[in-house]
Amino acid sequence: MHEWDAVVIGGGPAGLMAAGEIARQGHRVALVEAKPSPARKFLMAGKSGLNLTKDEPIGALLAHYGDAEDWLAPMIRAFDAQAVQDWAQGLGQALFTGSTGRVFPTAMKGSPLLRAWLAELDQLGVTRHVGWRWTGWQDGQLSFNTPDGPQWISPRATVLALGGASWARLGSDGAWAAMLASQGVALAPFQPSNAALSVAWSDHMVPHFGAAIKAVGWQAGHLTGRGEATLSARGLEGGGLYALTPALRDGHALYLDLAPDVAAAELTARLAKPRGKASWANHMRRGLKLGPVKTALLQEFGRPLPQDPAALSLIIKHLPVSHAGLRPLDEAISTAGGVRRDALDDGLMLKALPGTFCAGEMLDWDAPTGGYLLTACFATGRWAGQAAARYLASVTTR
């Protein structure tokens, strides 16, 4: 039996944020993580540059949370892009903002920020346990499998920050869903978000595996975007596609604009010029200047290509991309689904389990990459931590 006022289960960004907020109010906090070290997915994300947030007006920021915008809005307004930057700088991290508004640590990785963050939690008196896997409740107590055998804790407040259901090897395996469902907590099914596409390429695409598709436009349903993607043996992946995942999940067709900065009429005019003795293929190459990767994609998805300039221009601007659907859930960068809004009160406390709060990606919200994922994890972790601290204060005074 251990005596703590609050236990935070999950050592990712939301859990770390919640633990700090509770400890600042003078409560005894234990932070419990199943893996041998905390924040593994956070560190993995930082390997390609830790995108902390997106520096843009709050209205534009909130618009990226789709159906969850209204209920996440108070939390993100309370810890918006500027607040994220102020917090990271307060931990001694120099930041820079890229041309698109994305904010990164100057170090371009997550480990320096994580070390400073954990040091701050140590100073606040937060106790950390790693290698402790939560297995649910036993006789009203939190039950854990640990390196030293089973352990049970009876805190007065619990914050669950257990992640979604992707990248299980880093800790987000979604195993908590069955435990919460057994307690009457309403859940939305997990679905992949920010996911790659499976494509069965023809042999002529093999030389282009690993190549980046640049300066293109994407469309699926009502969603559009600009951004790069990468060709791989398994299909297509990259930020240009990820924002379209909600529409692709719903079965909308995917279209690629190979020349987003050139109007169809201009393409038609170029193709209609006399080609003399040049072959049609050389005429296309000189007139369109698509480059080898885009030309290969045009051949892959557009054959047989019409020689009518207007018809070909329409294909170039609206090329249907044949694919076999999203890659498996565990490969997705993030997941939609999880604890539903109607299962929670305004402080992110579970209605079915008073004193138990939820935060981070285990909540049912969805957002594209580009700083939006981490911003909401920080914001909901902070919000749940503050609500848990208020709850502890209220039960202490009863």
PDB file of N, CA, C and O in Angstrom, residues 156-159 349-350 353-357 388 391:
ATOM      1  N   ARG A 156      -6.678   9.382  -3.835  1.00  0.00           N
ATOM      2  CA  ARG A 156      -7.964  10.063  -3.805  1.00  0.00           C
ATOM      3  C   ARG A 156      -8.339  10.593  -5.181  1.00  0.00           C
ATOM      4  O   ARG A 156      -9.508  10.901  -5.433  1.00  0.00           O
ATOM      5  N   ALA A 157      -7.369  10.727  -6.077  1.00  0.00           N
ATOM      6  CA  ALA A 157      -7.638  11.161  -7.456  1.00  0.00           C
ATOM      7  C   ALA A 157      -6.695  10.413  -8.388  1.00  0.00           C
ATOM      8  O   ALA A 157      -5.551  10.111  -8.030  1.00  0.00           O
ATOM      9  N   THR A 158      -7.189  10.128  -9.577  1.00  0.00           N
ATOM     10  CA  THR A 158      -6.406   9.436 -10.599  1.00  0.00           C
ATOM     11  C   THR A 158      -6.547  10.187 -11.914  1.00  0.00           C
ATOM     12  O   THR A 158      -7.647  10.601 -12.282  1.00  0.00           O
ATOM     13  N   VAL A 159      -5.430  10.362 -12.611  1.00  0.00           N
ATOM     14  CA  VAL A 159      -5.461  10.904 -13.969  1.00  0.00           C
ATOM     15  C   VAL A 159      -4.950   9.818 -14.904  1.00  0.00           C
ATOM     16  O   VAL A 159      -3.842   9.310 -14.735  1.00  0.00           O
ATOM     17  N   MET A 349     -13.335  14.780 -15.859  1.00  0.00           N
ATOM     18  CA  MET A 349     -13.529  13.672 -14.924  1.00  0.00           C
ATOM     19  C   MET A 349     -14.579  12.717 -15.480  1.00  0.00           C
ATOM     20  O   MET A 349     -15.601  13.149 -16.022  1.00  0.00           O
ATOM     21  N   LEU A 350     -14.303  11.420 -15.362  1.00  0.00           N
ATOM     22  CA  LEU A 350     -15.241  10.414 -15.835  1.00  0.00           C
ATOM     23  C   LEU A 350     -16.499  10.425 -14.971  1.00  0.00           C
ATOM     24  O   LEU A 350     -16.421  10.293 -13.737  1.00  0.00           O
ATOM     25  N   LEU A 353     -16.822   7.292 -12.980  1.00  0.00           N
ATOM     26  CA  LEU A 353     -15.772   7.011 -11.995  1.00  0.00           C
ATOM     27  C   LEU A 353     -15.331   8.318 -11.342  1.00  0.00           C
ATOM     28  O   LEU A 353     -14.287   8.879 -11.699  1.00  0.00           O
ATOM     29  N   PRO A 354     -16.095   8.846 -10.405  1.00  0.00           N
ATOM     30  CA  PRO A 354     -15.716  10.102  -9.748  1.00  0.00           C
ATOM     31  C   PRO A 354     -14.300  10.045  -9.182  1.00  0.00           C
ATOM     32  O   PRO A 354     -13.898   9.037  -8.586  1.00  0.00           O
ATOM     33  N   GLY A 355     -13.555  11.111  -9.424  1.00  0.00           N
ATOM     34  CA  GLY A 355     -12.171  11.159  -8.972  1.00  0.00           C
ATOM     35  C   GLY A 355     -11.176  10.656  -9.990  1.00  0.00           C
ATOM     36  O   GLY A 355      -9.961  10.727  -9.769  1.00  0.00           O
ATOM     37  N   THR A 356     -11.670  10.146 -11.130  1.00  0.00           N
ATOM     38  CA  THR A 356     -10.791   9.660 -12.203  1.00  0.00           C
ATOM     39  C   THR A 356     -10.933  10.571 -13.416  1.00  0.00           C
ATOM     40  O   THR A 356     -12.038  10.757 -13.931  1.00  0.00           O
ATOM     41  N   PHE A 357      -9.820  11.121 -13.861  1.00  0.00           N
ATOM     42  CA  PHE A 357      -9.785  12.089 -14.950  1.00  0.00           C
ATOM     43  C   PHE A 357      -9.040  11.491 -16.139  1.00  0.00           C
ATOM     44  O   PHE A 357      -8.219  10.584 -15.979  1.00  0.00           O
ATOM     45  N   ALA A 388      -8.170  17.912 -11.265  1.00  0.00           N
ATOM     46  CA  ALA A 388      -7.886  16.909 -10.232  1.00  0.00           C
ATOM     47  C   ALA A 388      -7.432  17.585  -8.941  1.00  0.00           C
ATOM     48  O   ALA A 388      -7.805  17.152  -7.838  1.00  0.00           O
ATOM     49  N   TYR A 391     -10.444  18.924  -7.277  1.00  0.00           N
ATOM     50  CA  TYR A 391     -11.188  17.818  -6.702  1.00  0.00           C
ATOM     51  C   TYR A 391     -10.551  17.392  -5.376  1.00  0.00           C
ATOM     52  O   TYR A 391     -11.260  17.161  -4.368  1.00  0.00           O
TER      53      TYR A 391
END
